[in-house]
Coordinates of C-alpha atoms and ligand atoms in Angstrom, one line a residue:
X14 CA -32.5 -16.5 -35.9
X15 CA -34.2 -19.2 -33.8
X16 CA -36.2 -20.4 -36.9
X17 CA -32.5 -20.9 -38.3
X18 CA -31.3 -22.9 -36.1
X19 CA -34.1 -24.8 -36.1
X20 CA -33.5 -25.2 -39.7
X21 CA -37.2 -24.3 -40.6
X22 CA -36.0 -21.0 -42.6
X23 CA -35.9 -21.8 -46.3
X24 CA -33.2 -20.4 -48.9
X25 CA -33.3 -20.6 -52.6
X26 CA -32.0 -22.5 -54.7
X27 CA -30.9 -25.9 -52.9
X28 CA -31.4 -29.3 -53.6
X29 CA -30.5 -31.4 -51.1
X30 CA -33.3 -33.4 -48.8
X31 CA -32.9 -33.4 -45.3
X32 CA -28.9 -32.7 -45.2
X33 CA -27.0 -30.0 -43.5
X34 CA -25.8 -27.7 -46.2
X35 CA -23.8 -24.5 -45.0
X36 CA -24.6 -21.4 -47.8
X37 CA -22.8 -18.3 -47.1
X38 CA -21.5 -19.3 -43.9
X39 CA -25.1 -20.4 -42.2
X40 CA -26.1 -23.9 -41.6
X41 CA -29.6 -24.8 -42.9
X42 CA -31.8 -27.9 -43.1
X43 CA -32.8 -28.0 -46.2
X44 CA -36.8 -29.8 -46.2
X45 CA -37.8 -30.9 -49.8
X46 CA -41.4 -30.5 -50.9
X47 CA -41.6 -34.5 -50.9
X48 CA -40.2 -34.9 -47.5
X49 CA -42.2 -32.4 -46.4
X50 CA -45.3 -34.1 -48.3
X51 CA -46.5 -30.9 -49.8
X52 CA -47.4 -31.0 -53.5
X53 CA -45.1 -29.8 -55.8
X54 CA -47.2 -27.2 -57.6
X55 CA -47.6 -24.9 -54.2
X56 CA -43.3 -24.7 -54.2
X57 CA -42.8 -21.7 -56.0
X58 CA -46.0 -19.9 -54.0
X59 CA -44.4 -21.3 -50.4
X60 CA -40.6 -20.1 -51.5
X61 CA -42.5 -16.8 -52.3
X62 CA -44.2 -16.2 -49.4
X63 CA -40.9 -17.3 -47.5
X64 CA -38.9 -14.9 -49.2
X65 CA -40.9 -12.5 -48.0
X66 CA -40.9 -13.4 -44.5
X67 CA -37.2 -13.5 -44.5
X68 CA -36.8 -10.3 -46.0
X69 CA -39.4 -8.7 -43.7
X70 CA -37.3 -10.5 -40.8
X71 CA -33.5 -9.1 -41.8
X72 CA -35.3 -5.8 -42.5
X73 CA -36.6 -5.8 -38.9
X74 CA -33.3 -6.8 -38.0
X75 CA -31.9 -4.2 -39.2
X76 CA -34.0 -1.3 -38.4
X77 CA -33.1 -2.6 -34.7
X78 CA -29.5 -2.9 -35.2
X79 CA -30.1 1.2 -36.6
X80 CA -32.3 1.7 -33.4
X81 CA -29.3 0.2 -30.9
X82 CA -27.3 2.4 -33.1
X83 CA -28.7 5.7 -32.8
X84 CA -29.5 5.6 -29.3
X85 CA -25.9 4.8 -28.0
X86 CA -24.6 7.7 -30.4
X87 CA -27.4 9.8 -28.8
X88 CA -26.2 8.8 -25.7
X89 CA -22.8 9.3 -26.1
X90 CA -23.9 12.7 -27.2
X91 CA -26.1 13.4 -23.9
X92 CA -22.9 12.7 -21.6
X93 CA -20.6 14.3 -24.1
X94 CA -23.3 17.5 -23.4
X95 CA -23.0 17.1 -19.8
X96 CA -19.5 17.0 -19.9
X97 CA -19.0 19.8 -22.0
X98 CA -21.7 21.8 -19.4
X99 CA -19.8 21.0 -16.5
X100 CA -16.1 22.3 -18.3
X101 CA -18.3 25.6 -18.6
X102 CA -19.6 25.8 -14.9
X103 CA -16.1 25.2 -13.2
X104 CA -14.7 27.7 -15.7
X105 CA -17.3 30.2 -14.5
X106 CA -16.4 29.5 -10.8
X107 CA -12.6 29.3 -11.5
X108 CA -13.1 32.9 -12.9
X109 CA -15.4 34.4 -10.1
X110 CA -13.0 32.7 -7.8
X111 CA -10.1 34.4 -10.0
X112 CA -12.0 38.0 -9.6
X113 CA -12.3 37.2 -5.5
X114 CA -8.5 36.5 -5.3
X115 CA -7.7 39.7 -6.8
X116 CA -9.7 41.6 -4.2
X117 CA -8.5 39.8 -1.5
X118 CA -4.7 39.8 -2.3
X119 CA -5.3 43.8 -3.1
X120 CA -7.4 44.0 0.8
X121 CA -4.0 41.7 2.1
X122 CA -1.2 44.5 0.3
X123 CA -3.1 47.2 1.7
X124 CA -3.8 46.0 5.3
X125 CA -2.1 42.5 6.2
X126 CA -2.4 43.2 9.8
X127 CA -6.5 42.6 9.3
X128 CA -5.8 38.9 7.6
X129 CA -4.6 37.8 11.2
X130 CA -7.1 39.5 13.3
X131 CA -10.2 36.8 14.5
X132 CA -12.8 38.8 12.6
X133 CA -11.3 38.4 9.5
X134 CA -10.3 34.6 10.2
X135 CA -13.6 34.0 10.7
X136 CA -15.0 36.2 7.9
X137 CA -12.6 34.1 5.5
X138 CA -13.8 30.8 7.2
X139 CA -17.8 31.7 6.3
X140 CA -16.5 32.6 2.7
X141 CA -14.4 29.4 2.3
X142 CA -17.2 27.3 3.0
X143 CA -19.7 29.2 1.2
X144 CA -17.8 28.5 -1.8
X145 CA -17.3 24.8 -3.6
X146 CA -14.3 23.0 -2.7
X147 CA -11.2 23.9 -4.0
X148 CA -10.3 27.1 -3.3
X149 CA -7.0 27.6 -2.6
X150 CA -6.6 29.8 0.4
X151 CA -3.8 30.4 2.7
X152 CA -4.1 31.7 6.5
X153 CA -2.5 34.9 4.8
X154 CA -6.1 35.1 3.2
X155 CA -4.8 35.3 0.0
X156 CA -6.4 32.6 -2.6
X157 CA -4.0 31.2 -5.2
X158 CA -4.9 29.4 -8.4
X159 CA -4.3 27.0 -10.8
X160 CA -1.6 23.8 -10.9
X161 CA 1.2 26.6 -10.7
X162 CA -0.3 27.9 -7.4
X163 CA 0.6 24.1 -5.4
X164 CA 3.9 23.7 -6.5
X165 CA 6.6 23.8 -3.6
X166 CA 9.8 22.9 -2.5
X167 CA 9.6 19.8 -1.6
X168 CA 11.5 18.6 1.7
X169 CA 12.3 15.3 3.2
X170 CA 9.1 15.6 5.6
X171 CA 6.6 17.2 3.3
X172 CA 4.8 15.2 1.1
X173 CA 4.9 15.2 -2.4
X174 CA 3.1 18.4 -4.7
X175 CA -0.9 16.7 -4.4
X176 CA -4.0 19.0 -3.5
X177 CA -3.8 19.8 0.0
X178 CA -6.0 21.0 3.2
X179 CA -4.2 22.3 5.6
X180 CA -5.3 22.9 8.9
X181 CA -4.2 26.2 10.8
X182 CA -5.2 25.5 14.8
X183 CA -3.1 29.0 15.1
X184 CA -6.4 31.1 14.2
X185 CA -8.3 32.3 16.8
X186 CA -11.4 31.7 15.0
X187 CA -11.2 27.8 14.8
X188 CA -9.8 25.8 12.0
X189 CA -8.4 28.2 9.1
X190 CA -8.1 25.9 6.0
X191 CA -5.3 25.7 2.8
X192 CA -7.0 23.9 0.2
X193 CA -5.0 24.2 -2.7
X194 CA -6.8 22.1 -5.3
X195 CA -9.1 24.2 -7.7
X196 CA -12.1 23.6 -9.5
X197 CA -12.9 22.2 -12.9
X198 CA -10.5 21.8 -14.7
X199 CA -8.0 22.6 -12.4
X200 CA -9.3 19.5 -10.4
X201 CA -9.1 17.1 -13.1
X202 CA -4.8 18.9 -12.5
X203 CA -5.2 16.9 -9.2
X204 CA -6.4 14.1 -10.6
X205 CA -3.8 14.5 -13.1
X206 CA -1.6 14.2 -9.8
X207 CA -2.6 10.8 -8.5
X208 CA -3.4 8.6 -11.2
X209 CA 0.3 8.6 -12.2
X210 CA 1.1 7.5 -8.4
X211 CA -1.5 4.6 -8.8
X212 CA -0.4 3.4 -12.1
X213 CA 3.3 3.2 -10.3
X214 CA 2.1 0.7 -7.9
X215 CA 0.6 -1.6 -10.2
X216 CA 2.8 -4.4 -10.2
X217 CA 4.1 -6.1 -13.2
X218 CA 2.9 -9.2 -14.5
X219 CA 6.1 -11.5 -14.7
X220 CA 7.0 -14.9 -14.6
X221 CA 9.1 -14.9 -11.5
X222 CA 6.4 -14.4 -9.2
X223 CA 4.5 -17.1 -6.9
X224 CA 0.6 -17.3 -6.1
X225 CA -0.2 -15.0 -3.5
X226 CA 2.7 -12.1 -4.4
X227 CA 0.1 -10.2 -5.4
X228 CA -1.9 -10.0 -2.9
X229 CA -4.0 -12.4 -0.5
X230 CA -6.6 -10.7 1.3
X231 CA -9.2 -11.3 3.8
X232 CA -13.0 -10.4 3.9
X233 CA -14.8 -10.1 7.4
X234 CA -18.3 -10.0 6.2
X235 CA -21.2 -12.4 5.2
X236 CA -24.2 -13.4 7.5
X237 CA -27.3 -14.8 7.2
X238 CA -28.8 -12.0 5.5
X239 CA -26.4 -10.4 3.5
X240 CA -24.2 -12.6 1.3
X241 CA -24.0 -10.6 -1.7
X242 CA -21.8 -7.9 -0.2
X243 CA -18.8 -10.1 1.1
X244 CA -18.9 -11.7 -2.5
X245 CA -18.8 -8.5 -4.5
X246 CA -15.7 -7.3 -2.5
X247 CA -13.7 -10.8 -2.6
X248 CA -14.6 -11.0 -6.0
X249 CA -13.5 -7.5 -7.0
X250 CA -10.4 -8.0 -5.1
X251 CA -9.7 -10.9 -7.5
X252 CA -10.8 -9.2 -10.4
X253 CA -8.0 -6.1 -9.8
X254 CA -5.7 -8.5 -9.5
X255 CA -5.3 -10.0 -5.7
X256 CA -4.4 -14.1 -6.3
X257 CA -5.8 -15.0 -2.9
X258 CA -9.4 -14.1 -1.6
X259 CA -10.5 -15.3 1.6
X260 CA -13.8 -14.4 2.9
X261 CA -14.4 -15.2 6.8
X262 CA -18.7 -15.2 7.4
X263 CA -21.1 -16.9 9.4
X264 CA -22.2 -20.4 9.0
X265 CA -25.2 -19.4 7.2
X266 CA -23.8 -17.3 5.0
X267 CA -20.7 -20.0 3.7
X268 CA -22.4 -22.1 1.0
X269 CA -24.2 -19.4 -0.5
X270 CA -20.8 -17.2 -1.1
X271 CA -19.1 -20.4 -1.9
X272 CA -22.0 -21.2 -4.7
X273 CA -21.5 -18.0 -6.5
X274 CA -18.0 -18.5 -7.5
X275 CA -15.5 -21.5 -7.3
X276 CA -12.5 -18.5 -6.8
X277 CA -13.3 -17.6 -3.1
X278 CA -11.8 -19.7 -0.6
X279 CA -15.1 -19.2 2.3
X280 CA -14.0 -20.0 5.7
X281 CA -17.6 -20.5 7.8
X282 CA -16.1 -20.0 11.2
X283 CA -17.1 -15.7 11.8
X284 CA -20.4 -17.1 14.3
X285 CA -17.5 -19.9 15.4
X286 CA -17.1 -20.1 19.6
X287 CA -13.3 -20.0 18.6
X288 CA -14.2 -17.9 15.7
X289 CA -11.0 -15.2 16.4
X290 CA -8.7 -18.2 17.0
X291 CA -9.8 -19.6 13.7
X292 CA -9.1 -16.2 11.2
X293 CA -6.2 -15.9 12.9
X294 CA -4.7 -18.8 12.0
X295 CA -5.1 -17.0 8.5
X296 CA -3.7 -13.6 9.5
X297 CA 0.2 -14.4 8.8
X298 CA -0.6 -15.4 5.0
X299 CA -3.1 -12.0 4.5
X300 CA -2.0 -8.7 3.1
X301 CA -4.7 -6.7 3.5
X302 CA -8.2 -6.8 5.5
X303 CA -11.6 -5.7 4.6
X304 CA -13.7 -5.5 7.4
X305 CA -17.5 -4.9 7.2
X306 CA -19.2 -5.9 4.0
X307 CA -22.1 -7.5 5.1
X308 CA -21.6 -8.2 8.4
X309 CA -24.6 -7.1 10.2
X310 CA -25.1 -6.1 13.4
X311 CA -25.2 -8.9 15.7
X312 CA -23.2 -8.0 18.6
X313 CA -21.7 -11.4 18.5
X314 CA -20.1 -11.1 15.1
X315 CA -19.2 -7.2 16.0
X316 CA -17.2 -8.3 18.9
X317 CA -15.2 -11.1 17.0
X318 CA -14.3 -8.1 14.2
X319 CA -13.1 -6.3 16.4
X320 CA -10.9 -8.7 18.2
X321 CA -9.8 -9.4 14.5
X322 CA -8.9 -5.9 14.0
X323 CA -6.8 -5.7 16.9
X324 CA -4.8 -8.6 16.3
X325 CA -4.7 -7.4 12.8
X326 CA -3.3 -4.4 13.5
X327 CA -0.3 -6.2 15.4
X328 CA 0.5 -7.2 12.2
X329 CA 0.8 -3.8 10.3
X330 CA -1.5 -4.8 7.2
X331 CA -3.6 -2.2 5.6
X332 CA -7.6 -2.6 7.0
X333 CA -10.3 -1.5 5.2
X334 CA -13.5 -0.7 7.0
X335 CA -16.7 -0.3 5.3
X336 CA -20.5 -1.0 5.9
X337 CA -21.1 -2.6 9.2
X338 CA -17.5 -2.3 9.9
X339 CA -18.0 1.5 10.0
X340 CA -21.1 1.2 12.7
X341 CA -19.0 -0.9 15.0
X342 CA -15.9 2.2 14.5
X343 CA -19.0 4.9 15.5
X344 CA -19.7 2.5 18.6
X345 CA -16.2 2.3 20.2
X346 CA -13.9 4.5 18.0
X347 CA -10.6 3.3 19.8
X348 CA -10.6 -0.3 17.6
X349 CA -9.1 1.6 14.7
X350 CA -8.1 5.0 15.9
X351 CA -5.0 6.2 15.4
X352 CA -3.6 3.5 13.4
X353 CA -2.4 4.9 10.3
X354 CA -3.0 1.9 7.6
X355 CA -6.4 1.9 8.7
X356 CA -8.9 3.3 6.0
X357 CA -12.6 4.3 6.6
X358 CA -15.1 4.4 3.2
X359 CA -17.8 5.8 4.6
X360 CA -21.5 6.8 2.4
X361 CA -22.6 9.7 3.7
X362 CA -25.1 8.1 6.5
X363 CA -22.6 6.1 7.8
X364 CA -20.1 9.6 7.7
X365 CA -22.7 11.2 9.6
X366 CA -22.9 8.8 12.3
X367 CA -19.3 8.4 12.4
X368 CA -18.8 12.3 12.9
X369 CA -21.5 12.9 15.4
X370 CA -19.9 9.8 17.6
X371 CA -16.6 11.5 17.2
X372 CA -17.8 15.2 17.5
X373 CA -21.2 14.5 20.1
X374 CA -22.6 17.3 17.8
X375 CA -24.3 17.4 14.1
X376 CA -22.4 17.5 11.4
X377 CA -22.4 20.8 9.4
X378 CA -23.5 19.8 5.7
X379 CA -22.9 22.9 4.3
X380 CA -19.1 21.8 4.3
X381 CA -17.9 17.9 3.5
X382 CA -14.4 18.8 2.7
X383 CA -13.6 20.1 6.2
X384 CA -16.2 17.4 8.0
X385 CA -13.8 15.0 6.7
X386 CA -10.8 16.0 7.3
X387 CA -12.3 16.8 11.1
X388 CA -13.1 13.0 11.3
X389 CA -10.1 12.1 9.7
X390 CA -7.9 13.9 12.6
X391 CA -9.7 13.0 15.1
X392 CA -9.8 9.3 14.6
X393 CA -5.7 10.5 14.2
X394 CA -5.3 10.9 10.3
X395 CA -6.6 7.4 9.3
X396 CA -8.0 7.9 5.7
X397 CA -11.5 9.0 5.1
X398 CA -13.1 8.0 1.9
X399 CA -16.4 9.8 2.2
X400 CA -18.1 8.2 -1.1
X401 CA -20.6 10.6 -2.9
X402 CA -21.3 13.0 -6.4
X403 CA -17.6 13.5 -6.0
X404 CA -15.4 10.9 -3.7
X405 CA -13.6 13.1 -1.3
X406 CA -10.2 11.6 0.1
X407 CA -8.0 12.7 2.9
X408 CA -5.8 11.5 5.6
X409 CA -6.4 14.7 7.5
X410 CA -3.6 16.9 6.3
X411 CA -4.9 17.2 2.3
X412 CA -8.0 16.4 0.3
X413 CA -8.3 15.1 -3.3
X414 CA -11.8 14.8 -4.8
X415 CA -12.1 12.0 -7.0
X416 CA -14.3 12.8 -9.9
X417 CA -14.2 10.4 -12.2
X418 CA -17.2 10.3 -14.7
X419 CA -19.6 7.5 -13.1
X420 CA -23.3 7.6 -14.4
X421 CA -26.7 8.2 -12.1
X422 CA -27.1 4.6 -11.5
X423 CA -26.3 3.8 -7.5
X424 CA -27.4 0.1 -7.4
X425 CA -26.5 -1.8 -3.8
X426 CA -23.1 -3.3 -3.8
X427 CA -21.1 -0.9 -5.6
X428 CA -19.2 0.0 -1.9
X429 CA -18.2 -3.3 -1.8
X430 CA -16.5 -3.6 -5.2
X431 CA -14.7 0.2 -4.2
X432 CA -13.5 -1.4 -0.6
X433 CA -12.8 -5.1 -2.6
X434 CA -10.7 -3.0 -4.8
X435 CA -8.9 -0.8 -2.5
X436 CA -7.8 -3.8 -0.3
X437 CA -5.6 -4.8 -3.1
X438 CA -4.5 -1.4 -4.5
X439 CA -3.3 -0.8 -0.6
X440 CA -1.9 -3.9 -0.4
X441 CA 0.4 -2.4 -3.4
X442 CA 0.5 1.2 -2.2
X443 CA 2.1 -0.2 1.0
X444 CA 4.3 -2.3 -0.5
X445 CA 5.5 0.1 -2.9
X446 CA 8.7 2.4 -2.2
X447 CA 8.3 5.7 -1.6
X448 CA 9.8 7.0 -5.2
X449 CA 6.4 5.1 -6.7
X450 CA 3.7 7.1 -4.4
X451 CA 6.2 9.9 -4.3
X452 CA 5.9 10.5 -0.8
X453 CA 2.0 10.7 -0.8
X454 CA 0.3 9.1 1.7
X455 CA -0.4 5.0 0.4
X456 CA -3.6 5.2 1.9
X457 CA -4.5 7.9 0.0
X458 CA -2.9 6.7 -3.3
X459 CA -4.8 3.8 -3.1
X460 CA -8.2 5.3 -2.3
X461 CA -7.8 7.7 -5.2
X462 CA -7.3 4.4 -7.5
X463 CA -10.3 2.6 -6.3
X464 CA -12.8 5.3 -6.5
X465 CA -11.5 6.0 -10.2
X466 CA -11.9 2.6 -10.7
X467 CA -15.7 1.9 -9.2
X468 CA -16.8 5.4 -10.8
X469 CA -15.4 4.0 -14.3
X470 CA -17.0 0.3 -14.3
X471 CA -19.9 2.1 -13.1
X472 CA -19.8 4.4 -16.2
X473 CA -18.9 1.4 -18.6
X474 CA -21.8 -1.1 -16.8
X475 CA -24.3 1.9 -17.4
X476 CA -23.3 2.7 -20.8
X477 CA -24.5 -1.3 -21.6
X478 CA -27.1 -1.5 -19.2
X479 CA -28.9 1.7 -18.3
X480 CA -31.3 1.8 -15.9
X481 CA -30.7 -2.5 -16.0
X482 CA -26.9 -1.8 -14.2
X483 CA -26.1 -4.0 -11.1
X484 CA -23.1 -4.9 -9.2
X485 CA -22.5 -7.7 -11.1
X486 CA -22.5 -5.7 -14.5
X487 CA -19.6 -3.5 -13.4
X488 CA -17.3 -6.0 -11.7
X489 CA -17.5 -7.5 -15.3
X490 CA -16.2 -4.4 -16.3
X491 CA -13.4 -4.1 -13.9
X492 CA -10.8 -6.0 -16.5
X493 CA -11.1 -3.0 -18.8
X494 CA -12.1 -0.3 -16.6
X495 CA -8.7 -1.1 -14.6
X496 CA -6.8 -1.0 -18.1
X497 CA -7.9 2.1 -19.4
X498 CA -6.9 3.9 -15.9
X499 CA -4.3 2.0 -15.0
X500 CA -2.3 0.9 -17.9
X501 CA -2.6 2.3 -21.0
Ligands
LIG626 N1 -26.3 -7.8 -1.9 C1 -25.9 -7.6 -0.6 O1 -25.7 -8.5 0.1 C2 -25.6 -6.2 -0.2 C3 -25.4 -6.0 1.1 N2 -25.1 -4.8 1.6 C4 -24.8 -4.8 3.1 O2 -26.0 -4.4 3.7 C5 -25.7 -4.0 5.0 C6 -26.4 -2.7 5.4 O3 -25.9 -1.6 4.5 P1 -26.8 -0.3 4.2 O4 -25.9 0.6 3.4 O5 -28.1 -0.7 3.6 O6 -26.9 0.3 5.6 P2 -28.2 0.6 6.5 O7 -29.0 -0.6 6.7 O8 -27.7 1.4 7.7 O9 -29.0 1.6 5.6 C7 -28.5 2.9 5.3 C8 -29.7 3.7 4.7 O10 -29.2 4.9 4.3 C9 -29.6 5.2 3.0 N3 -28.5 6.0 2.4 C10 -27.4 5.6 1.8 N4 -26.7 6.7 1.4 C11 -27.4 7.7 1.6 C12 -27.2 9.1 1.3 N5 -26.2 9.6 0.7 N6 -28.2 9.9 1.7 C13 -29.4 9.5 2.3 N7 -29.6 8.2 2.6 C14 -28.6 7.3 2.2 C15 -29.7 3.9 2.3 O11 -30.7 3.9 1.3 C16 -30.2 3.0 3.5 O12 -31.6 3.1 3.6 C17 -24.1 -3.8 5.0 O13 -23.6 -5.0 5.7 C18 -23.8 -3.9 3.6 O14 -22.5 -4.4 3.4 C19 -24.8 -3.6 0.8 O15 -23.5 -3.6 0.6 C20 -25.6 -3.7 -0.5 C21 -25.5 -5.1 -1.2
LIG627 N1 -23.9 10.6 -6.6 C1 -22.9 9.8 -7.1 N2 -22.4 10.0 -8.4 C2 -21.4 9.3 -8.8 N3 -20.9 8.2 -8.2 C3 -21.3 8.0 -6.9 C4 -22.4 8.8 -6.3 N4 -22.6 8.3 -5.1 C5 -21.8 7.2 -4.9 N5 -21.0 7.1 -6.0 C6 -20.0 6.1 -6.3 O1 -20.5 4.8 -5.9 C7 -19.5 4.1 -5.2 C8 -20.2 3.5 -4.0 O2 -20.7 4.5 -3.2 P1 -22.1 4.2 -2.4 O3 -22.4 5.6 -1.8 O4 -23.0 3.6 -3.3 O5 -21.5 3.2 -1.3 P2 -22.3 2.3 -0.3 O6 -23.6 2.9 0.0 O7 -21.4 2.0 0.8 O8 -22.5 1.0 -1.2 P3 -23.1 -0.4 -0.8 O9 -24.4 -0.5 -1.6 O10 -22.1 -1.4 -1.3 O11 -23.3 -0.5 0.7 C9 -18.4 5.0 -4.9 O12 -17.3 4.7 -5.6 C10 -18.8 6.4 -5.3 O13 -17.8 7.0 -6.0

């Protein structure tokens, strides 16, 4: 290929000295003997020997093509393995799990007295969490199955048919849990649930609308250190579809972000004396607010986010809080608590500190499910996204697990393009009527959408990249990622 276009490599058959001359599509420069100065006997031994060395060259060429080939079918094979392993393991719990009903509905006919009795709450409570998550369990102790099994009536105030967690503060022996999502396939059922919601509050491209309709939101992040972070979430935010991305950062931090992409509109004012006066300014035309990629933990920038979040909360908008965000929640809990369009995306360390701040005691890791939805209630049902193997999601009353197919690559930056993401799918959620997220909490809608959405660039960047997958790969994948979810 490079010897083409330097037009050094030779074909057959032309006359032509020096001229471009295109022959079956590719542009060659054809060199004569003469102008080449060679002697005319040697032509037929050179066009040999070239023939040859193009042959052995498109040969090459091909057995690579063959080898690009075979390993992405082998590939595709390996994960369509894994997948098919996994369908087999959740159909082996779902049946244990079917067998363990049975005995416990026949213990509840014969003696329902016992179900209420503290030894029994608390014998069903060491069960429940020695099982995975999913099992559907009433405070009756009786387990029910399947999509079939969380169907209701619903009424005005109850939300609509989703996996739930229910907490029972009646039982003696603590929190008695309903969690009426299942395993396996019976997950992917919830999953079923959800994704419908989020592809209802996907607005529709038209003609009639203005920039910024779709959403303008802000970024609180970007210091001297960390300026990828901020970038990845404003970007991402763009990418799912916001028209407006502010990012507010230190100083130091402004140029840099501003030099990776024209889009961003960087405001370097977070390290500002009147820094709060100056993003507030902003806060009428802003939507949404993401507050924590890269911030860092100088207690100068800490303070000004969380004067931010107040203020922002005076304004109702949906906040995200992520990354240094979530350290400055775990210091004084009361910036965010209790205010309902606040969402938390916690990894696990930073759900750990979060809980023990909440709790004052470790956090029990033999259970996430109910960790969460503890956190979640006491920071008074704000959504927990606690990011992991499977994303769990709840606003305290129900849990969905998000288990979209991602791959085993966890490069840095991937939380940002999930909290980018989900500041613009909130923005939508919350804006949406209530037929479109039938009734299900908008927080929650919109975290199920963004996890599905990181998991599945992060599955489409790997499938290109491997081992090689960064940030950057899957926010190039968002465009597609978003359409296969979302809208086809
Ligand atoms: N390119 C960039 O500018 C990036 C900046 N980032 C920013 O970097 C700052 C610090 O974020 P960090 O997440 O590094 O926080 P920390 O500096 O608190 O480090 C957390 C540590 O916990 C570890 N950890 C994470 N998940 C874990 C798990 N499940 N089990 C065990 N250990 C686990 C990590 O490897 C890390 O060593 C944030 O402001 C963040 O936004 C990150 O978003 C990554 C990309
Ligand atoms: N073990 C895993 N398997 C599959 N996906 C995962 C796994 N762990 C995390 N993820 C996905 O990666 C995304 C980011 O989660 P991660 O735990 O990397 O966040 P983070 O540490 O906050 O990221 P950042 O590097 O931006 O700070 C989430 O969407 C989550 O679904």
């Amino acid at each position: 290929m490079a010897l083409q276009e330097q037009g050094c490599l030779p074909l057959p058959a032309l006359g032509s000295c020096g001229e471009m001359t295109a022959v079956q599509g590719t542009t060659v420069r054809q060199i004569s003997s003469q102008s080449a100065g060679g002697p005319s006997s040697k032509r037929p031994k050179k066009q040999h020997a070239d023939l040859a060395l193009d042959s052995v060259t498109k040969r090459l060429l091909e057995q690579s093509a063959e080898a690009e080939q075979s390993f992405y079918q082998m590939e595709e094979q390996r994960l369509q393995a894994e997948d098919h392993r996994r369908e087999a393991k959740h159909a082996r719990e779902l049946h244990m799990l079917q067998v363990l009903g049975q005995i416990f509905s026949s213990i509840a006919t014969r003696n329902p007295v016992a179900t209420a009795t503290p030894n029994t709450a608390t014998a069903l409570n060491t069960m429940e969490s020695t099982m995975q998550p999913g099992v559907p369990m009433s405070t009756s102790g009786q387990m029910r199955f399947g999509r079939s099994s969380h169907r209701r009536v619903r009424s005005p105030q109850s939300q609509a048919e989703w996996p739930s967690y229910h907490s029972h503060p009646q039982s003696n022996a603590g929190l008695v849990l309903e969690r009426s999502f299942s395993l396996g396939t019976a997950a992917r059922r919830g999953m079923d649930d959800i994704l419908p919601l989020v592809k209802n509050i996907v607005p529709q491209l038209t003609s009639k609308k203005h920039k910024g309709q779709d959403g303008r939101i802000g970024i609180i992040g970007g210091c001297q250190e960390y300026t990828g972070a901020p970038y990845f979430a404003a970007i991402s935010a763009l990418k799912v579809g916001a028209d407006v991305s502010h990012v507010f950062c230190a100083k130091a931090a402004a140029t840099v972000i501003k030099s990776y992409s024209p889009e961003l509109i960087v405001h370097p004012v977070l390290d500002s004396p009147n820094a709060v006066e100056e993003i507030e300014k902003w806060l009428p035309r802003l939507h949404c607010l993401v507050v924590g990629p890269g911030l860092g933990r100088d207690e100068m920038l800490l303070k000004t986010a969380k004067e931010v979040i107040e203020k922002s909360k005076a304004r109702d908008i949906p906040i995200v809080i992520d990354a240094d965000g979530l350290w400055l929640v775990a210091q004084q809990p009361s910036v965010i608590q209790g205010y309902k369009k606040g969402i938390l995306t916690p990894n696990y360390m930073e759900f750990t500190q979060l809980y023990e701040a909440m709790h004052h005691e470790p956090l029990d890791s033999s259970d996430h499910q109910r960790s969460a939805m503890e956190l979640s209630v006491a920071m008074g049902n704000l959504t927990v996204v606690l990011k992991g193997e499977d994303d769990l999601i709840t606003d305290g009353k129900k849990v969905i697990l998000c288990r979209q197919e991602g791959s085993g690559c966890r490069c840095g930056g991937q939380g940002d393009l999930l909290s980018g993401s989900l500041g613009v799918l909130a923005h939508w959620a919350y804006t949406s009527s209530a037929d479109m997220t039938k009734s299900v909490n908008p927080s929650v809608v919109a975290a199920f959408g963004a996890c599905s959405l990181t998991r599945q660039c992060n599955r489409q960047a790997f499938h290109k990249h491997w081992r090689a997958t960064t940030t950057t790969d899957m926010i190039q994948e968002i465009s597609s990622a978003f359409k296969k979810l979302f809208e086809s």
